[in-house]
Amino acid sequence: MNSDASECNDLADLSARLSGLQAPPPELAQRAIAATPNGVALLRAQEPDFPVVYANPAFCRLSGYTPAGALAFLSGDTVRNALREAAHGLRMLPMPAREGNPKQELRILPLPGTPPCFALVLIDTSELHAFREQLAYQASHDALTGLPNRKRFDENLARAMAHAGRRGDALAVLCLGVDNVNLLNESLGHAAGEQLLASVAGRLRQHLRAHDYLGRHGGNEFVIVLGEVANAHQAGQLCEQLYQALAPSLLVAGQAVHAAASIGVAMYPQDGGDAATLLRYADLALSRARSNGGGQYQLFAPEMSQRALQRIQLEAALRGALEQDQLELLYQPVADLQSGAVCAVEALVRWQHPELGLVNASQFIPVAEEAALMGTIGDWILQRACRDLRAWQAAGLAPVPVALNVSPRQFRERGLANRIAHQLAECGVAPELLTLEITEAVLTHDAQASAHTLEQLKALGLSITLDDFGTGYSSLSHLRRFPLDQVKIDCDLTRNIVAGADDAALAKTIIAMAHHLGIEVVAEGVETEAQCDFLRRNMCDRVQGYFFSTPLDAAAIATLLRDGQRLPAHLLRIQKQKRTLLLVDDETNIVSALKRLLRRDDYQILTAHNGQEGLDVLAKNAVDVIVSDQRMPGMLGADFLRAAKGLYPDTIRIMLSGYTELQSVTDAVNEGAIYKFLTKPWEDDLLRGHIAEAFRLKEIADENERLNLELRTANHDLASANRRMEELLRQKQQQISRDEVSLNIARELLQFLPLPVIGLDDEGMIAFINAAADALFRKSGALLGNEAALVLPELFPHGLVPSTSHGTDIEGLRYDVVIHPMGASSQSRGSLITFSRSEVST
């Protein structure tokens, strides 16, 4: 190297060249370049070996060479070639990394002049490289779990598919959704939900094989590639292993939580040959697994893709149907079991598809829910129903309430009560003619918000029905908690009430509980007379179904109401039935002889020739007394009577037989299946007497039941009245509370109003005076509680006139006095007096 003085001159000259300014003092330039954190070296450009003129401490440190050996750093061909090329301009050269040295970049800057030099700047790029690596990692990995994101996972999936294609193997693509993340977000907060997802990612990462790939596609879903899978059966086994890995509880926000997961599986190459198709199919399978209840894996099937396509096509067609007015409204009548008359109709929307014909609501309403079309459809149904109600009334028909189904999404929409109130007012329909039917899914979503919405609807005067009760998630507590007027027994339960003991018991429980709370019960899906008779005998209030009427259009409903269609008299509650006797015997001559013998006793006689026929007759008819043979093909008489007792315990059962198989008969007697055992041949008068006695016992039981029904009816009416009174009282209390708040606000507003105001009751006593009026009449003494005409006579020159306006002088100033009578648009009484300065001088 050169001497210190020469170095200083070169540095000063370099600084001047770089800045284009006058050269700084040599000492200052040397100090500045020596202090910079980047390495700086000066080389002579005109000499072939490029001798070093100067190297600052940072250059020595970053290059790893001592000042005496700094030239060795420049001896490599790469650097020397760059120096030769740098004569034509700036060169940038990444330096090879060496152990213990950071990543560096060498910049060579030619400095023309006399003498020509090169400035070498050695820069530490470690932080820059680390930042770039961090950006690259963030661009390809999920921030929460550290797993590859969609882009990186797609690359991994493509490599796995290529590898499987070369080997002739199969692989499985899994979409795994954590089903209870939303529940955790709502209960413990979003941080807890994120902690659960991170914990699930850790569990999955630990239990995957070396040739498997795991990634996160966002939300609560993970994607997995299972490599080297022989078939779908093995893929299912690996899914079970994943469920076992997730089975132990996780500690989330201090709570032991189990990860509930559903998995959709698509296989390569059988399900798809490209990554996008496999992921789409796995996602479709995941949706199917969740719709089936969750907590399970589901393999992709081709019909899933077809169903998804049909779903998209159906949504597009439904939007077109709304624009082209293809929807129709039908009404199914509801019959009262006490009067037999039509007491209501339920509005049922249908879609008149140009190709498919009349489409049932169950086929397109779920699509409308997902596509957020239920608000539009609901408004159309409301408008059409109100229009039909008005038309029926204009035709002179007795008003009949209409029930409208409200979907969960529609119920949660803001302004539902306001839209209904507006439509009722526009059509001139009384609110009591509208009933809204909601399901329990609405109530369980957000109980507090649901209660608030129900209160708004009840305040309008609408009735509320809990629909589809008795199946799925049904809670009797909802009958007590919410202001319900009716419950509807679901048709799935109604279908089996005659033959199914469990469903019959559940239906009876629902009726009894609802009546105890003063709530009416409607059974839907009533298709047979036997079902209707069961509901009649067990105090159901109303029935709806094909047994009474199919859904009809508005014109047909008008005809039905005009004709006064009713239920048959024998299916009404609390009425006397004709004596009915069932004879069961496989011998035709025996049945004929019994009919001839008993015809004089004025019985309605039904017959059957074996036990199964007897049960069929019982299912269709109300029978009081049964007389059955013992020895019959297919079923012994004792077994038939035992079955009859289980299904129809109110019947009186008699066995008439020429055979005495003691064991089966004795068992039936001991079980109470047989009231009396009589032998063949019989004595006519004795047999007639036994049957007459059986009918007397049945009539006593029927009378007791009738009295019990009357008592239950009276109790139900009383409970309904109490419920209505409680609801009315609650509404009045709420109104009083709101009125008190409004009154306090009005008082405070008037109190601080700068305009003087005095309030009088309906007898002319001063009941209110605000601060401005109190200051105006401060010399008049106490005013509250006094008669206004006596303490302020200047205000009433013509006496206490209900409504007047005049001028008067107060404290030497002219005021306009206006007396406003109250009560024109409210229930308020009395008068309000205001004072304002007159523009006319005295």
mmCIF file of C-alpha atoms in Angstrom, residues 578-584 598 603-607 617-618 621-628 640-641 644 648 650-655 675-676 678 687-699 702:
data_model
loop_
_atom_site.group_PDB
_atom_site.id
_atom_site.type_symbol
_atom_site.label_atom_id
_atom_site.label_comp_id
_atom_site.label_asym_id
_atom_site.label_seq_id
_atom_site.Cartn_x
_atom_site.Cartn_y
_atom_site.Cartn_z
ATOM 1 C CA LYS A 578 -122.547 -45.868 17.975
ATOM 2 C CA ARG A 579 -121.983 -49.234 19.691
ATOM 3 C CA THR A 580 -119.546 -51.175 17.512
ATOM 4 C CA LEU A 581 -118.833 -54.916 17.830
ATOM 5 C CA LEU A 582 -116.067 -56.841 16.053
ATOM 6 C CA LEU A 583 -116.546 -60.597 15.453
ATOM 7 C CA VAL A 584 -113.388 -62.545 14.563
ATOM 8 C CA LEU A 598 -126.886 -59.946 17.895
ATOM 9 C CA TYR A 603 -124.947 -53.008 17.319
ATOM 10 C CA GLN A 604 -122.812 -51.914 14.415
ATOM 11 C CA ILE A 605 -121.228 -55.309 13.635
ATOM 12 C CA LEU A 606 -117.867 -55.673 11.866
ATOM 13 C CA THR A 607 -116.352 -59.047 10.971
ATOM 14 C CA VAL A 617 -110.408 -53.602 10.892
ATOM 15 C CA LEU A 618 -109.353 -52.094 14.215
ATOM 16 C CA ASN A 621 -112.704 -48.354 12.809
ATOM 17 C CA ALA A 622 -113.460 -47.380 16.391
ATOM 18 C CA VAL A 623 -114.495 -50.645 18.079
ATOM 19 C CA ASP A 624 -115.989 -51.049 21.548
ATOM 20 C CA VAL A 625 -116.174 -54.838 22.066
ATOM 21 C CA ILE A 626 -114.278 -57.692 20.389
ATOM 22 C CA VAL A 627 -115.474 -61.315 20.342
ATOM 23 C CA SER A 628 -112.775 -63.645 18.988
ATOM 24 C CA PHE A 640 -104.755 -61.442 18.511
ATOM 25 C CA LEU A 641 -106.473 -60.137 21.665
ATOM 26 C CA ALA A 644 -105.488 -55.608 20.293
ATOM 27 C CA TYR A 648 -106.390 -50.371 21.492
ATOM 28 C CA ASP A 650 -109.945 -49.198 25.584
ATOM 29 C CA THR A 651 -111.652 -52.138 23.836
ATOM 30 C CA ILE A 652 -113.426 -54.887 25.826
ATOM 31 C CA ARG A 653 -112.117 -58.261 24.642
ATOM 32 C CA ILE A 654 -114.060 -61.588 24.885
ATOM 33 C CA MET A 655 -112.896 -65.040 23.744
ATOM 34 C CA TYR A 675 -112.156 -59.804 29.749
ATOM 35 C CA LYS A 676 -114.152 -63.088 29.641
ATOM 36 C CA LEU A 678 -116.829 -68.193 26.849
ATOM 37 C CA LEU A 687 -123.982 -64.731 25.364
ATOM 38 C CA ARG A 688 -126.122 -61.680 24.651
ATOM 39 C CA GLY A 689 -126.030 -60.796 28.331
ATOM 40 C CA HIS A 690 -122.223 -61.056 28.511
ATOM 41 C CA ILE A 691 -121.816 -58.855 25.419
ATOM 42 C CA ALA A 692 -124.348 -56.314 26.732
ATOM 43 C CA GLU A 693 -122.462 -56.191 30.039
ATOM 44 C CA ALA A 694 -119.231 -55.608 28.123
ATOM 45 C CA PHE A 695 -120.825 -52.676 26.294
ATOM 46 C CA ARG A 696 -122.057 -51.237 29.612
ATOM 47 C CA LEU A 697 -118.532 -51.396 30.976
ATOM 48 C CA LYS A 698 -117.218 -49.733 27.829
ATOM 49 C CA GLU A 699 -119.853 -46.993 28.020
ATOM 50 C CA ASP A 702 -116.361 -43.830 27.682
#
